[in-house]
Rosetta silent file (secondary structure, phi, psi, omega in degrees, C-alpha in Angstrom):
SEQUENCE: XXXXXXXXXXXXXXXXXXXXXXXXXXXXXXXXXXXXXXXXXXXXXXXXXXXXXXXXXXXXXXXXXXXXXXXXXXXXXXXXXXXXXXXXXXXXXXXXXXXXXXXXXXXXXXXXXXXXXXXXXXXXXXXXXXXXXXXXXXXXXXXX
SCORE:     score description
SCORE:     0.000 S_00000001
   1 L     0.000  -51.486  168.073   27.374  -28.783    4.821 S_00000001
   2 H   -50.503  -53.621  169.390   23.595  -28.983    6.719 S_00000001
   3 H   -45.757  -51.401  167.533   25.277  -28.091    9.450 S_00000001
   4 H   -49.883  -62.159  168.882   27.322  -25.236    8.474 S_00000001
   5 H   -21.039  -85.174  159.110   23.654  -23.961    6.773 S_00000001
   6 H     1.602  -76.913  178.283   22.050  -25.115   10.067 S_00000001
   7 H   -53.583  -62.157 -149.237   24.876  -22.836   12.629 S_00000001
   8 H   -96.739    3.859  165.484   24.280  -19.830   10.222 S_00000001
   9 H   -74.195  -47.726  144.445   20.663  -19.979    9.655 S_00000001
  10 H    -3.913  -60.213 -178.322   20.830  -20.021   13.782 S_00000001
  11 L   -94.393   65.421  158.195   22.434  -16.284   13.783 S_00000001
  12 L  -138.560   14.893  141.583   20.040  -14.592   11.464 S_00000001
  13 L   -45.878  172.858  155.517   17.913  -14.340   13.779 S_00000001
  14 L  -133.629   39.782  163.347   17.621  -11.318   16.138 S_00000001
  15 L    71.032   40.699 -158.780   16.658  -13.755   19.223 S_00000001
  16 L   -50.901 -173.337  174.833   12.980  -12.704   18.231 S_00000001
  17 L  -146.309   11.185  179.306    9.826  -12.684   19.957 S_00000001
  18 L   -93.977  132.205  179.879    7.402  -13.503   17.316 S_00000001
  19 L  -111.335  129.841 -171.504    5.753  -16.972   17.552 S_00000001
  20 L   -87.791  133.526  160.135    5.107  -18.523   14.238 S_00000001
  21 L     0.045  111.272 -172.384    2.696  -20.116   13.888 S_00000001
  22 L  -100.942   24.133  139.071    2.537  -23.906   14.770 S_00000001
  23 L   -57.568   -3.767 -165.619    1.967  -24.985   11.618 S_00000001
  24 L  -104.505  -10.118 -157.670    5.538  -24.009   11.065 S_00000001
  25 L   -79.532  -16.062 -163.539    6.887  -26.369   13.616 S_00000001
  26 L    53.762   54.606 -162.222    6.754  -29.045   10.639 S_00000001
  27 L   -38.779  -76.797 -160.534    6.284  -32.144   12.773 S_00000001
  28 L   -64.817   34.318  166.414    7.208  -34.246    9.986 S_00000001
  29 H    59.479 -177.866  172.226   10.274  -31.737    8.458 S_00000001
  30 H   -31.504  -36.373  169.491   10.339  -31.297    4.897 S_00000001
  31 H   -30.211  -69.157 -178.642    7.901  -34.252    4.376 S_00000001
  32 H   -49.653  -40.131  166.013    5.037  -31.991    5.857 S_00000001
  33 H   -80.378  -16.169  141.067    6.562  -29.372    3.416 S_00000001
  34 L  -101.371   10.049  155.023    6.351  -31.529    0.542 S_00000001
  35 L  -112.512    2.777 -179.123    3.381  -32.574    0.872 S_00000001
  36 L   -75.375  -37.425 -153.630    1.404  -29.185    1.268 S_00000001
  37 H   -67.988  -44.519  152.970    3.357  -28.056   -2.184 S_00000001
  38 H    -4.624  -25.600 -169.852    1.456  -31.096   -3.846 S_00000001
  39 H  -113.825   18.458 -173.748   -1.778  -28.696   -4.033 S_00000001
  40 L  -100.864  155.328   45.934    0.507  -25.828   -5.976 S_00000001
  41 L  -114.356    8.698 -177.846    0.044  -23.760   -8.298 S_00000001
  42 L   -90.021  172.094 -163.324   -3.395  -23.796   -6.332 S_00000001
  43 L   -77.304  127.836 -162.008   -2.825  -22.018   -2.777 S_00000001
  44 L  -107.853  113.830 -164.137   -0.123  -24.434   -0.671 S_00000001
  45 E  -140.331  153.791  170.399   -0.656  -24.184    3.145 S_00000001
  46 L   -94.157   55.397 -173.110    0.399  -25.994    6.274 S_00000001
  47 L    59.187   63.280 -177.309   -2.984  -26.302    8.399 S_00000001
  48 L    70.148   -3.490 -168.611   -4.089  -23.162    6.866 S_00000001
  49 L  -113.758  119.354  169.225   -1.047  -20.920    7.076 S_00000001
  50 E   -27.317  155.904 -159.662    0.856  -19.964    3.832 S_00000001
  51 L   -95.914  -13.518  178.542    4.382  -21.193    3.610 S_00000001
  52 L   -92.886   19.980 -166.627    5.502  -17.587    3.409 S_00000001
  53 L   -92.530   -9.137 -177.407    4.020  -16.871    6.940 S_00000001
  54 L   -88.783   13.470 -170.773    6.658  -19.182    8.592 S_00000001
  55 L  -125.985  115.372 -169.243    9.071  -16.879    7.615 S_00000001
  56 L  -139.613  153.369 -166.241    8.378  -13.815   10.518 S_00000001
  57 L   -70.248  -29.746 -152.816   10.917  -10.453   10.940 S_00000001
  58 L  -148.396   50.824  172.863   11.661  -11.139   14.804 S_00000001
  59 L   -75.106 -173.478 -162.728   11.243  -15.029   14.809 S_00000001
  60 L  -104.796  125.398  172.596   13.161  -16.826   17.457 S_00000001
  61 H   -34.686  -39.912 -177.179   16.778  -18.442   15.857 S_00000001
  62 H   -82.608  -25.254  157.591   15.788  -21.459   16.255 S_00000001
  63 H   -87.630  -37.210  149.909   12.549  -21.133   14.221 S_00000001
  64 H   -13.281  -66.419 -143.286   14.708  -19.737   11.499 S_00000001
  65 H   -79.165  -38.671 -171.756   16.642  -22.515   11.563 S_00000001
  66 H   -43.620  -52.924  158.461   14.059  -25.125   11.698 S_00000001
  67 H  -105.572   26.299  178.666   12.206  -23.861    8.850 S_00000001
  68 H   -79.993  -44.071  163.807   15.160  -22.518    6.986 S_00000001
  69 H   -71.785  -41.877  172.248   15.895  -26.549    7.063 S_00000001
  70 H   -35.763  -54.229  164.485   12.599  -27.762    6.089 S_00000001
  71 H   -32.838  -90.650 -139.400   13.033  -25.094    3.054 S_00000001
  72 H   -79.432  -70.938  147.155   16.167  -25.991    1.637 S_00000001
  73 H    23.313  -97.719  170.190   15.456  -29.621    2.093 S_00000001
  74 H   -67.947  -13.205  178.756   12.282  -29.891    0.398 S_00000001
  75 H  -101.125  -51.436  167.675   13.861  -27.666   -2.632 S_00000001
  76 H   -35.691  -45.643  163.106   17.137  -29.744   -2.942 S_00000001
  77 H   -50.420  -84.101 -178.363   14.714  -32.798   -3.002 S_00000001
  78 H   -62.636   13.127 -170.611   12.711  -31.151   -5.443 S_00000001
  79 H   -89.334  -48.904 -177.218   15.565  -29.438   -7.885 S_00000001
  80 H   -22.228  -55.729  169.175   16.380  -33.022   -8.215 S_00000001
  81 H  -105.209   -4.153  149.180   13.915  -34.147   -9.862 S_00000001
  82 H   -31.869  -59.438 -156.860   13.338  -31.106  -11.792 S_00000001
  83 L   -85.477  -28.693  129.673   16.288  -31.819  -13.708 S_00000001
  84 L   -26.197  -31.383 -173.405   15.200  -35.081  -14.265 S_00000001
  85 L  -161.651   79.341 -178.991   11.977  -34.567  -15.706 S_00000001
  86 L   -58.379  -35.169 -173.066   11.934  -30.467  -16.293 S_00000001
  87 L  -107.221   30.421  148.903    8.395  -29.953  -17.134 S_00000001
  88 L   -76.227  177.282  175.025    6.649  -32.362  -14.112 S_00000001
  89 H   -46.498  -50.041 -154.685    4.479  -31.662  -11.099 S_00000001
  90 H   -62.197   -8.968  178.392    8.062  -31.079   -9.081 S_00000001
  91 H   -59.785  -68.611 -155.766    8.503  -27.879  -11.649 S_00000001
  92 H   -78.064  -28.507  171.763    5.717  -26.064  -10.139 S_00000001
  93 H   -45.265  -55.705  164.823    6.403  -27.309   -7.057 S_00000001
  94 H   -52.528  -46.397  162.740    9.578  -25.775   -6.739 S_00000001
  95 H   -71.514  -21.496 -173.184    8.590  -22.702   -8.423 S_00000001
  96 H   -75.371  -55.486  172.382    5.778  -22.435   -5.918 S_00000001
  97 H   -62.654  -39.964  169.841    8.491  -22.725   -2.995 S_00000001
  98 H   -58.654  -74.498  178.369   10.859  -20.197   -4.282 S_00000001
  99 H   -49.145  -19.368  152.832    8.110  -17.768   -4.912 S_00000001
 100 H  -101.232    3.196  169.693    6.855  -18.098   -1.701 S_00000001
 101 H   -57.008  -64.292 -130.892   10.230  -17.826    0.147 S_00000001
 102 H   -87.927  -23.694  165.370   11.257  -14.649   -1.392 S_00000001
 103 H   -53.275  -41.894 -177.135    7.297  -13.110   -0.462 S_00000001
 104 H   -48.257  -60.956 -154.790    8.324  -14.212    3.046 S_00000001
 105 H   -71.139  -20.912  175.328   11.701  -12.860    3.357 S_00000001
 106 L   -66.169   30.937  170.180   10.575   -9.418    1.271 S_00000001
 107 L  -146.051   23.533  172.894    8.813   -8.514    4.709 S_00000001
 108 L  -127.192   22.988  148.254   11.621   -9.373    7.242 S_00000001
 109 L    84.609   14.297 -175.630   13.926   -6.193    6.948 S_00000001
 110 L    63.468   57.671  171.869   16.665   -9.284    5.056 S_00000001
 111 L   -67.835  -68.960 -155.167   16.244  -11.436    8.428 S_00000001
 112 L   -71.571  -10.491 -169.976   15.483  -14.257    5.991 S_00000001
 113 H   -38.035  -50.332  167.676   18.301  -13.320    3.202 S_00000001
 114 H   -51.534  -75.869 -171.438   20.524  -16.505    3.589 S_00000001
 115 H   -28.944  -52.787 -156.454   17.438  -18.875    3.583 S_00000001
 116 H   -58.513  -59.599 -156.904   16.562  -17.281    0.603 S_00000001
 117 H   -69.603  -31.172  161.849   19.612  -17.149   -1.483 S_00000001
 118 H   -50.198  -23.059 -175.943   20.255  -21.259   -0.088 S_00000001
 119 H   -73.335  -55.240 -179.621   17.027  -21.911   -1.798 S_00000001
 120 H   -57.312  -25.260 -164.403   17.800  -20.216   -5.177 S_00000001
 121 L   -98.835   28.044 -158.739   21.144  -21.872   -5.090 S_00000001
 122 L  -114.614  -29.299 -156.227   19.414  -25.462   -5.019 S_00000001
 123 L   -77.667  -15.188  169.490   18.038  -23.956   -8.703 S_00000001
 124 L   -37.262   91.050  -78.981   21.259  -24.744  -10.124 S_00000001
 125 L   -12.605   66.448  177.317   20.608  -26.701  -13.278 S_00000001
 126 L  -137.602  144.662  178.581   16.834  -26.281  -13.446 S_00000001
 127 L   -86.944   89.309 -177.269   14.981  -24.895  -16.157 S_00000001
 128 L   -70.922  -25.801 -156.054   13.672  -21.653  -14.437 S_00000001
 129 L  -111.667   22.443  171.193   12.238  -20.235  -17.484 S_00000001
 130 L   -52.862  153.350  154.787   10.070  -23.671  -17.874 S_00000001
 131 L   -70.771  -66.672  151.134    6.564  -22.798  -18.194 S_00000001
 132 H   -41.093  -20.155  171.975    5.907  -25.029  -15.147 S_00000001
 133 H   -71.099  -39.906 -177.125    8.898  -23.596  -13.193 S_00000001
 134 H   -80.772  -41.576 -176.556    6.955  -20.070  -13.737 S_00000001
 135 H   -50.155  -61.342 -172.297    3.414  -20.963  -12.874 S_00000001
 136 H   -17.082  -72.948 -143.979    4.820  -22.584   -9.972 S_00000001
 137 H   -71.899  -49.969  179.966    6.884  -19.352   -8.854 S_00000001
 138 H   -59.565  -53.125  169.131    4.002  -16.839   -9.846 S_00000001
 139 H   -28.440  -58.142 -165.107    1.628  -18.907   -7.662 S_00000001
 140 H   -79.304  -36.819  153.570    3.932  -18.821   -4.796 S_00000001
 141 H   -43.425  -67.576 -170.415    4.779  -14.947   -5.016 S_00000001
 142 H   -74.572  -10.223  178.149    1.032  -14.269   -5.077 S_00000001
 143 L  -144.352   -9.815  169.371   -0.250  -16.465   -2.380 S_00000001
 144 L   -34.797    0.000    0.000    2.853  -18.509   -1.122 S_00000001
């Protein structure tokens, strides 16, 4: 299934020319992306750059996919334990990473559309309308 994700996160590219940042490279993968989220609902950054800045209109496929895995990753981790404990730290956490995906991908012309909708579909039994699922999410909209 990462794979399939992986292959089509690959073509949703458009073989770009924008270089993201390299805070985005995520040495450590999702780790590095769960452990920036740790500081949400306060503003959650990768060696200063917002998590929705890794998300760019005319990135290179392979930065897609790379942090299109990191993404879904770190929210599949955290939906996890969402549902386990709905109103913890991983609430806002989660909500912080959704809300700043979908700022990202509302500026790439739906480059980012797939990432997005894999992310939301990690939300499956989580309590969205959690008061921690919402800080989270508002956080991540306004400064994600």
């Amino acid at each position: 299934m990462a794979l399939g994700f992986v292959l089509l996160m690959a073509g949703c590219g458009r073989g770009g020319t924008a270089d993201l940042p390299s805070a985005c490279n995520f040495a450590g993968g999702a780790t590095t992306v769960k452990t920036a989220l740790t500081r949400a609902p306060g503003e959650v950054t990768v060696d200063g750059t917002p998590l929705s800045k890794c998300l760019a209109r005319d990135a290179d496929a392979a930065d897609v996919q790379s942090v299109g895995a990191a993404y879904v990753d770190t929210a599949s981790a955290l939906a996890a334990k969402v549902r386990a404990n709905p109103h913890g730290a991983a609430a806002v956490q989660l909500g912080y990473l959704v809300g700043a995906v979908r700022r990202g991908a509302s500026k790439t012309a739906g480059i980012h559309y797939e990432l997005e909708r894999r992310v939301e579909q990690e939300l499956n039994g989580v309590d969205v309308r959690s008061p921690e699922f919402a800080r989270g999410e508002r956080a991540g909209e306004a400064s994600g």
